[in-house]
PDB file of C-alpha atoms in Angstrom:
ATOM      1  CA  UNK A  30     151.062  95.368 102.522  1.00 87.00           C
ATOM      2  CA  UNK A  31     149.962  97.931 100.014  1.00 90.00           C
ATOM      3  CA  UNK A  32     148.218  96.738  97.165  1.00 94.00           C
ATOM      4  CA  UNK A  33     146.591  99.655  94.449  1.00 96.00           C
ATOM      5  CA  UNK A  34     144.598  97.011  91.578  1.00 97.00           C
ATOM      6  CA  UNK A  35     143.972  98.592  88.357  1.00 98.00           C
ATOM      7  CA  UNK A  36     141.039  97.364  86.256  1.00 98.00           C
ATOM      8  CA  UNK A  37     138.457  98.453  83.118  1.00 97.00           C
ATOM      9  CA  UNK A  38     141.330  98.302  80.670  1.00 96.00           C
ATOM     10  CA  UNK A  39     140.698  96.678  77.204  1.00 97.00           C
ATOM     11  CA  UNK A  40     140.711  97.317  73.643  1.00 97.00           C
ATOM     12  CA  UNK A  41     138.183 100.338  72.613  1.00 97.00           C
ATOM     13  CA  UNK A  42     136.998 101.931  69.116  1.00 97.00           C
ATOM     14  CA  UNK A  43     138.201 105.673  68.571  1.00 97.00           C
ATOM     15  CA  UNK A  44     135.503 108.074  69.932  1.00 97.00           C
ATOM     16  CA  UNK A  45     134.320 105.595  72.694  1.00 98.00           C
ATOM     17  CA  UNK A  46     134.553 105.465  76.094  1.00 98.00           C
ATOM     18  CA  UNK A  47     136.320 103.266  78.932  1.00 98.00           C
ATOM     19  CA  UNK A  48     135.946 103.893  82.983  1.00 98.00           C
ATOM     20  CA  UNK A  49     139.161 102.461  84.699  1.00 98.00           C
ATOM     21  CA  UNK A  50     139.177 102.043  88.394  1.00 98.00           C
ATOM     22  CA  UNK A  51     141.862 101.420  91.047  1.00 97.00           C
ATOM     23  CA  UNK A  52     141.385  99.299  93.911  1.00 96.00           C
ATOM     24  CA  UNK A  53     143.542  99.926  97.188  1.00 95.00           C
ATOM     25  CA  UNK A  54     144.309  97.487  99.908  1.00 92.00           C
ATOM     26  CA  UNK A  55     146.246  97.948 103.216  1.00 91.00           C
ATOM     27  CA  UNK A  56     145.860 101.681 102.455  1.00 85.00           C
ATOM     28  CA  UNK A  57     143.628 104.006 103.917  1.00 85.00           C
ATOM     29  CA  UNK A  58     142.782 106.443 100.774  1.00 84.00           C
ATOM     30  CA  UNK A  59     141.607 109.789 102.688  1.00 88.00           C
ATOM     31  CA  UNK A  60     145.222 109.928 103.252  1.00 88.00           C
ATOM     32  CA  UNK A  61     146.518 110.259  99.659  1.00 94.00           C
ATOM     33  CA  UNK A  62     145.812 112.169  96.861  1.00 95.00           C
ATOM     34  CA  UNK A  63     145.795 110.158  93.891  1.00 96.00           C
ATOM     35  CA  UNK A  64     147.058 110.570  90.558  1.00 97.00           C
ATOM     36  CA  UNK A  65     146.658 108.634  87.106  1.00 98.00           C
ATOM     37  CA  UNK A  66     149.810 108.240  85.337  1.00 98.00           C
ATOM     38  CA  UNK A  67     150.158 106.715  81.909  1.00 98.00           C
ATOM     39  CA  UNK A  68     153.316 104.771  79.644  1.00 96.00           C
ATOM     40  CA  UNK A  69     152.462 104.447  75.851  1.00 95.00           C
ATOM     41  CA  UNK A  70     154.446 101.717  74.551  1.00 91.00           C
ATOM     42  CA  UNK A  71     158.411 102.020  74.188  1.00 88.00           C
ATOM     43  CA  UNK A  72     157.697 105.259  75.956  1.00 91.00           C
ATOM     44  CA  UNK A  73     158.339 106.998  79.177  1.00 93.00           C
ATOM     45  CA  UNK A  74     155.473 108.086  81.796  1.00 95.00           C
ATOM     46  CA  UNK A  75     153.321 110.559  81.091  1.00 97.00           C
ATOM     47  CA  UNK A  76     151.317 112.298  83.852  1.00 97.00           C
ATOM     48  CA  UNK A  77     147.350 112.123  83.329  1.00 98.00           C
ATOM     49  CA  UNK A  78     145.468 113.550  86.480  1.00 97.00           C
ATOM     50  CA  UNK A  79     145.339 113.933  90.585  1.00 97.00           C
ATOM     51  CA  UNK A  80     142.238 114.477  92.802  1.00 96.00           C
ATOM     52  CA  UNK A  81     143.054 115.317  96.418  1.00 95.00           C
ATOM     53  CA  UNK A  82     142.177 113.297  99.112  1.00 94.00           C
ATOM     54  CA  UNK A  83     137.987 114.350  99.692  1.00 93.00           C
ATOM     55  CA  UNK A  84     137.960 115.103  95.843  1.00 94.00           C
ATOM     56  CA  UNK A  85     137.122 118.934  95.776  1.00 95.00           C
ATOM     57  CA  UNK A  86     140.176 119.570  94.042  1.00 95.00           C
ATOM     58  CA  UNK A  87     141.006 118.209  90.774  1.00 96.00           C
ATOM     59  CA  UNK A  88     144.369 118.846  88.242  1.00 95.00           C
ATOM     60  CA  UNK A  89     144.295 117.213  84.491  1.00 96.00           C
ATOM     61  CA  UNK A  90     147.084 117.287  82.038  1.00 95.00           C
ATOM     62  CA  UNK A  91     146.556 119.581  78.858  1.00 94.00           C
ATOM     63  CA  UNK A  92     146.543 116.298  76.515  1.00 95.00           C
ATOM     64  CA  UNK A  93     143.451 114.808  78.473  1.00 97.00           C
ATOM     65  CA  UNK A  94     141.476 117.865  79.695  1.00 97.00           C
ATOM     66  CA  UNK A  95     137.833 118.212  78.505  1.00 97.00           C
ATOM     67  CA  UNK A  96     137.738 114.630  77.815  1.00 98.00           C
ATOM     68  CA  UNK A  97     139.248 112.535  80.869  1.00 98.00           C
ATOM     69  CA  UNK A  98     137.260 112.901  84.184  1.00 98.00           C
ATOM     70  CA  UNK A  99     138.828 111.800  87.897  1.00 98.00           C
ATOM     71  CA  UNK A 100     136.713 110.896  91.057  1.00 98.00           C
ATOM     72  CA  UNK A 101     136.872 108.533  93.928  1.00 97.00           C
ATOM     73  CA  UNK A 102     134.484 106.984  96.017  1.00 95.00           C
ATOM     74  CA  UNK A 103     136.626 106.615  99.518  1.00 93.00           C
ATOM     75  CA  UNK A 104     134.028 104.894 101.594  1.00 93.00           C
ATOM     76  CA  UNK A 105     134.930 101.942  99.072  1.00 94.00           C
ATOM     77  CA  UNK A 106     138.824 102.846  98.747  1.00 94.00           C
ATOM     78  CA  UNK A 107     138.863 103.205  95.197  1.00 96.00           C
ATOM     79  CA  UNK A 108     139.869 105.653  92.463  1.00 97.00           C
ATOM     80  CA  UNK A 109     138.542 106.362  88.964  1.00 98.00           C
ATOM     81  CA  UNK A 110     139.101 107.300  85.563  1.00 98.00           C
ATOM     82  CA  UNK A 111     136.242 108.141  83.153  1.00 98.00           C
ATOM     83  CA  UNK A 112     137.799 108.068  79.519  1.00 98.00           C
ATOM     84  CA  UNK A 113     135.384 109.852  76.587  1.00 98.00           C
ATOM     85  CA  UNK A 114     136.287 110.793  72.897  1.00 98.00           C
ATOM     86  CA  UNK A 115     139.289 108.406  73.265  1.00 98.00           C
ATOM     87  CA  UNK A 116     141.811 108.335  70.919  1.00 98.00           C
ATOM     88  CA  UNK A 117     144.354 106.215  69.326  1.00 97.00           C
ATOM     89  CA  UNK A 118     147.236 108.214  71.051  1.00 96.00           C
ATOM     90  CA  UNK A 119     145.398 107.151  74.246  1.00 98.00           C
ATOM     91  CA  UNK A 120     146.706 103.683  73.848  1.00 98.00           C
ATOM     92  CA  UNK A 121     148.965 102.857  76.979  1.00 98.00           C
ATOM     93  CA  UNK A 122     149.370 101.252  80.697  1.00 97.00           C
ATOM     94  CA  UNK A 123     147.285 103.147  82.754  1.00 98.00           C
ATOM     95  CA  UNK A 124     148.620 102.612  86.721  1.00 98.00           C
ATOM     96  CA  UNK A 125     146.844 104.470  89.728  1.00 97.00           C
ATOM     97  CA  UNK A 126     149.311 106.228  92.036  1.00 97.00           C
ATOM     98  CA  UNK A 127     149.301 107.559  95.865  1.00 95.00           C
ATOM     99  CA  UNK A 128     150.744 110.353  97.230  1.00 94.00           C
ATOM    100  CA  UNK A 129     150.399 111.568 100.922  1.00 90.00           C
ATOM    101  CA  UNK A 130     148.485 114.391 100.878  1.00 85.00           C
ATOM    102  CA  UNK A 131     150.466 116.441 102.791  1.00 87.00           C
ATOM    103  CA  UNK A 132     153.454 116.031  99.150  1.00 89.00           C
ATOM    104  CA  UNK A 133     151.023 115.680  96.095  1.00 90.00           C
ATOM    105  CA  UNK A 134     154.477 115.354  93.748  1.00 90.00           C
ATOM    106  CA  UNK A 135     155.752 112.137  95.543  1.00 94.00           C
ATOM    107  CA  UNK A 136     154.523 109.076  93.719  1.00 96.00           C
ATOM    108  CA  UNK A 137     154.576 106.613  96.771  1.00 95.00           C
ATOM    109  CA  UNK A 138     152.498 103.562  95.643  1.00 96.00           C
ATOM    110  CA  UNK A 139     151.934 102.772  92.340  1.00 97.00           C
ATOM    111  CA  UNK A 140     149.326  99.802  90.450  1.00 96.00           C
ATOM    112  CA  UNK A 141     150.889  97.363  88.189  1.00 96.00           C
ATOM    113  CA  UNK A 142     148.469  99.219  85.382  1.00 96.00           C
ATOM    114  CA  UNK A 143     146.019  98.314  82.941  1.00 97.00           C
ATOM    115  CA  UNK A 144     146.482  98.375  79.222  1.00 97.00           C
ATOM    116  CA  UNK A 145     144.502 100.536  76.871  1.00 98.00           C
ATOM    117  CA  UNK A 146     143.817  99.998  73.446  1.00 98.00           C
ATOM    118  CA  UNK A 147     141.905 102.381  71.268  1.00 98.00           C
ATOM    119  CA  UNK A 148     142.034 100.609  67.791  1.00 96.00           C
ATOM    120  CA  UNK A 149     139.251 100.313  65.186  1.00 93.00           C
TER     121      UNK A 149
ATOM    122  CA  UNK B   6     153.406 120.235  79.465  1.00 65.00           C
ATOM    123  CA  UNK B   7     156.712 119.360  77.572  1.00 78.00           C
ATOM    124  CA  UNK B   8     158.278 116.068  79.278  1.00 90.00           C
ATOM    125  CA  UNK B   9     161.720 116.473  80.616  1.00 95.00           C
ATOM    126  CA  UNK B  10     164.627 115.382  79.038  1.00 97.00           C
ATOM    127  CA  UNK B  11     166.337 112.292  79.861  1.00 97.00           C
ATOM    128  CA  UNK B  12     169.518 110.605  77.863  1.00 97.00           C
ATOM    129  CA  UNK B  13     167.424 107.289  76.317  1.00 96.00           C
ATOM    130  CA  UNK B  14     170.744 105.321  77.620  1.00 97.00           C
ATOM    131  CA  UNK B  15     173.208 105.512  80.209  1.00 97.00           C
ATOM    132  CA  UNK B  16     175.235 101.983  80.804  1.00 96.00           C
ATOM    133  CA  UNK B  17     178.310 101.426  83.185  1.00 96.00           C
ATOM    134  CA  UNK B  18     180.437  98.616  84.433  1.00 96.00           C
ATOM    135  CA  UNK B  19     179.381  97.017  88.071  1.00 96.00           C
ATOM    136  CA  UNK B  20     181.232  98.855  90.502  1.00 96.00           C
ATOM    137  CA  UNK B  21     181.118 102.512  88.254  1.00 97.00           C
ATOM    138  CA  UNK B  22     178.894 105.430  89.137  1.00 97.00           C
ATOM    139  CA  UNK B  23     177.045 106.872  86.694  1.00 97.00           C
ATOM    140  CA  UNK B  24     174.344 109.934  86.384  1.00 98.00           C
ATOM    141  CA  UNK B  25     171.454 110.645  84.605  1.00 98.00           C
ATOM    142  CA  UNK B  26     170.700 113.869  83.933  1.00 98.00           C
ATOM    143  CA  UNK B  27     166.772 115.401  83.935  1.00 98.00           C
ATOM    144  CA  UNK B  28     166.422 118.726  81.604  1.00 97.00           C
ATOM    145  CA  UNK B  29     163.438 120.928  82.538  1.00 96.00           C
ATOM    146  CA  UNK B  30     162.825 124.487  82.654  1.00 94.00           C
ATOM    147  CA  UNK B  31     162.225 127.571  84.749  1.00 92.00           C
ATOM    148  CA  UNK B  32     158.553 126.765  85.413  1.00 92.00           C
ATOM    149  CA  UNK B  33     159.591 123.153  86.581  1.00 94.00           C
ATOM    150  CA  UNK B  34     162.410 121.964  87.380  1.00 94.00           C
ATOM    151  CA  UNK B  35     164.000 125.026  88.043  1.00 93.00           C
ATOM    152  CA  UNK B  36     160.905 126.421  89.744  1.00 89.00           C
ATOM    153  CA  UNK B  37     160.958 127.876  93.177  1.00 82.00           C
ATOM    154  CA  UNK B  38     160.928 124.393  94.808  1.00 86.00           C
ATOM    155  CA  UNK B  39     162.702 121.289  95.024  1.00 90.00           C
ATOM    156  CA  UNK B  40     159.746 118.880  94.283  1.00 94.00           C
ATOM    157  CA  UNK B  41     161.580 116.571  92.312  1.00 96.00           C
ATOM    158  CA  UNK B  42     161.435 112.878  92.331  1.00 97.00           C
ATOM    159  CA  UNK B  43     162.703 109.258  90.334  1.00 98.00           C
ATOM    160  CA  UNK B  44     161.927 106.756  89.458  1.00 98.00           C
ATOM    161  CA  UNK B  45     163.304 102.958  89.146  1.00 98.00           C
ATOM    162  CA  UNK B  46     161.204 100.342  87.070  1.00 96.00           C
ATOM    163  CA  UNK B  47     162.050  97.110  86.231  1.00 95.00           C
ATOM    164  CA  UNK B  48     160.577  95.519  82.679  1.00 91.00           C
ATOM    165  CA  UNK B  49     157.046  94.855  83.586  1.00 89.00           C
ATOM    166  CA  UNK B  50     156.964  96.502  86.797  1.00 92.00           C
ATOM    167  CA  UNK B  51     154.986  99.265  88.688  1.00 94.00           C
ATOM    168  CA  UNK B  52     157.764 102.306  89.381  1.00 95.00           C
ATOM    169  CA  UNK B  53     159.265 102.628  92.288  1.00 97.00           C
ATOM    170  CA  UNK B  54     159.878 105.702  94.110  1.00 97.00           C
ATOM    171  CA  UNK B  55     163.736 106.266  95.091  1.00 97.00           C
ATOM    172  CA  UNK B  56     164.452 109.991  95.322  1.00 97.00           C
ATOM    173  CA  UNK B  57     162.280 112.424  96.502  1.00 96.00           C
ATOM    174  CA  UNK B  58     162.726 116.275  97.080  1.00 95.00           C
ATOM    175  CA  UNK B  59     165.415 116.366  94.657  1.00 95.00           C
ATOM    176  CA  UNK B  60     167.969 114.430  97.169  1.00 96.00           C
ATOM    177  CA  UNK B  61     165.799 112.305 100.207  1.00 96.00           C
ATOM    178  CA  UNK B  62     165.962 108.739  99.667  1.00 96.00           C
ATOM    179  CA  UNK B  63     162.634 106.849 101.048  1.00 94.00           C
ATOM    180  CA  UNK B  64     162.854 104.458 104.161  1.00 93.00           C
ATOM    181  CA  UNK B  65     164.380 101.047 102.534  1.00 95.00           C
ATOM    182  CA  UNK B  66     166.257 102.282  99.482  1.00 97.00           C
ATOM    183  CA  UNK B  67     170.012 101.842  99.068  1.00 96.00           C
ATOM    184  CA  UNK B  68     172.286 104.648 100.134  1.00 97.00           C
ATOM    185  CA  UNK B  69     173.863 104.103  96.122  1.00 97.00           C
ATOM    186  CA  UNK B  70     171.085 106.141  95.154  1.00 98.00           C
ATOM    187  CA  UNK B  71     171.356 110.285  95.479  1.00 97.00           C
ATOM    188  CA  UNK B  72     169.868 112.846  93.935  1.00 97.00           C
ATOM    189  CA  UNK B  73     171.059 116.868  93.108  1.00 96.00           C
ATOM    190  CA  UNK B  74     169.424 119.626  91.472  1.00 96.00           C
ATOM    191  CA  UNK B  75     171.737 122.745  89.637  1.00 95.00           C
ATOM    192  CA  UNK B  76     169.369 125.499  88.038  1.00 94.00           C
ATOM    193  CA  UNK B  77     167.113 123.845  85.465  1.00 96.00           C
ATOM    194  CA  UNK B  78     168.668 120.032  85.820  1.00 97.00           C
ATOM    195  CA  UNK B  79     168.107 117.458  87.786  1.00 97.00           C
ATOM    196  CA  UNK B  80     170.492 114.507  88.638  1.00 98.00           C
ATOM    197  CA  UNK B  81     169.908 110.980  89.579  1.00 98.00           C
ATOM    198  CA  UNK B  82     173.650 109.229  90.434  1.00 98.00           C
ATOM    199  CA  UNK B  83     174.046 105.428  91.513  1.00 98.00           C
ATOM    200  CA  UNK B  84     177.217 104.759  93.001  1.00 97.00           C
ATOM    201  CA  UNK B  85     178.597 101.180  92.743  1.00 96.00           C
ATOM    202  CA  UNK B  86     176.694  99.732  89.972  1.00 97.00           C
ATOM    203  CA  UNK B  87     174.974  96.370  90.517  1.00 97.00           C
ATOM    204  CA  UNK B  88     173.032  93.848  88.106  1.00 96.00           C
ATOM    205  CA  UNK B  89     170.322  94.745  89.439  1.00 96.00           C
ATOM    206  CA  UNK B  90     170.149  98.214  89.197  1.00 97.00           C
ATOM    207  CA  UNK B  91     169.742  97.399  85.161  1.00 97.00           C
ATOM    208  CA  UNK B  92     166.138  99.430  84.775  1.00 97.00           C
ATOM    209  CA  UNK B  93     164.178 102.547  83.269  1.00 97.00           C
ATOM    210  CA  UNK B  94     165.257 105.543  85.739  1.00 98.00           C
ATOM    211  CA  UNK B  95     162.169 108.800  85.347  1.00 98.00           C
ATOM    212  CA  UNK B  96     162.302 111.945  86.615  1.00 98.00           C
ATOM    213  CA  UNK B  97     159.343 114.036  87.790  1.00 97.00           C
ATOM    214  CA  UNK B  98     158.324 117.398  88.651  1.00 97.00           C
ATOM    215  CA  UNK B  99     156.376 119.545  90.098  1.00 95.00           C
ATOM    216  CA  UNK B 100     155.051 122.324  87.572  1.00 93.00           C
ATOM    217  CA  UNK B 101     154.062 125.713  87.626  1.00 88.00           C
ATOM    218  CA  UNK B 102     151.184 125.967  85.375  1.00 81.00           C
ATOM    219  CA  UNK B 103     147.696 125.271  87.508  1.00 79.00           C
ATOM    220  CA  UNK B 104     149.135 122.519  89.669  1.00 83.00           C
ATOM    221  CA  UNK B 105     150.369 119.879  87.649  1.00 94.00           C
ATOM    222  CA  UNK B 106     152.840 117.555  87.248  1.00 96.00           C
ATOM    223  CA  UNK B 107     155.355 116.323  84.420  1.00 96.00           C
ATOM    224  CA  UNK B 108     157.677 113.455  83.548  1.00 97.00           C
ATOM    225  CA  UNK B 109     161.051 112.640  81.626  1.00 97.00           C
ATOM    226  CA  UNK B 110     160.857 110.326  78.472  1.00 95.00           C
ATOM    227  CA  UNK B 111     162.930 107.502  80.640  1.00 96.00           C
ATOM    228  CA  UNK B 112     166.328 106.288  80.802  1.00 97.00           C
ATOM    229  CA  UNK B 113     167.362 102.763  80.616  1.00 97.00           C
ATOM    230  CA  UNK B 114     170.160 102.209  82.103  1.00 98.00           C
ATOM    231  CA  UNK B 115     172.682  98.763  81.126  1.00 97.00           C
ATOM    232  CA  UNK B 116     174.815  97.109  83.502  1.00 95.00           C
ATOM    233  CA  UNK B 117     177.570  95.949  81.555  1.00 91.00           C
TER     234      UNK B 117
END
């Protein structure tokens, strides 16, 4: 059974940073490239990042470039987020998301997510 | 990046078919490719994928589910309306610009 675990989420001052990092079980990550998506609250999902399977190539959405940084460490299945100069439209459930690397735009597995707050 | 428009509400009686559109544009939706997917999440739920490629349904999800594509729209139709297909319905796409990827604002659909 698939399992991706979120984790790192929390409630964070504006300006500070947060590293969230997914956790996959029963799947073998150097076969998926892996996206974060996000879901504000009372809104839909909003697309955040995607590294490719061995990490050379890396794709950010406008509203988190510069700031938001992706990586994965695949010897210990897991994916990352590094969050800087967050920012109170930042707040949302964060979930990790697989795709087989051979269709990057099919969302296969998905995390529960983790909530972020940024709040002072 | 603009998200892709979804009606916020579609609702239908059991038994009723109904379809929810997904608005994008030339560099999306209505690129030169059909990698377009939904969606189905149930309140407090990871999504789930049930269309993929504008019209394949993954291994395990109900033939009620089918998907279409005309120019810049995308549609998601569920035929025979159940309980328990009450849920938010997204859209996704592929994009043009640099490799990226984009959503719809969500569409929560009521069983009445």
């Amino acid at each position: 059974q698939v399992q991706l675990v979120e984790s790192g989420g929390g409630v964070v001052q504006p300006g500070r940073s947060l590293r969230l990092s997914c956790a996959a079980s029963g799947l073998t990550l150097t076969n998926y490239a892996m996206h974060w998506v996000r879901q504000a609250p009372g809104s839909g999902l909003e697309w955040v990042a995607v590294i490719s399977y061995d990490g050379r190539i890396k794709s950010y959405a406008d509203s988190v470039k510069g700031r938001f940084t992706i990586s994965r460490d695949n010897s210990k299945n897991t994916l990352f987020l590094q969050m800087d100069s967050l920012r109170p439209d930042d707040t949302a459930v964060f979930h990790c998301a697989g795709s087989p690397d051979s269709a990057w735009h099919n969302f296969e597995y998905w995390g529960q997510g983790i909530l972020v707050t940024v709040s002072s | 990046q603009s998200a892709l428009t979804q009606p916020a509400s579609v609702s239908g009686s059991p038994g009723q078919s109904i379809t929810i559109s997904c608005t994008g544009t030339s560099s999306d939706v209505g690129g030169g490719h059909n990698f377009v997917s939904w969606y189905q999440q149930h309140p407090g739920k990871a999504p789930k994928l049930i269309i993929y490629d504008v019209n394949i349904r993954p291994s395990g999800v109900s033939s009620r589910f089918s998907g279409s594509k005309s120019g810049n729209t995308a549609s998601l139709t569920i035929s025979g309306l159940q309980a328990e297909d009450e849920a938010d319905y997204h859209c996704s796409s592929y994009t043009d610009s640099g490799g990226t990827y984009v959503f719809g604002g969500g569409t929560k659909v009521s069983v009445l």
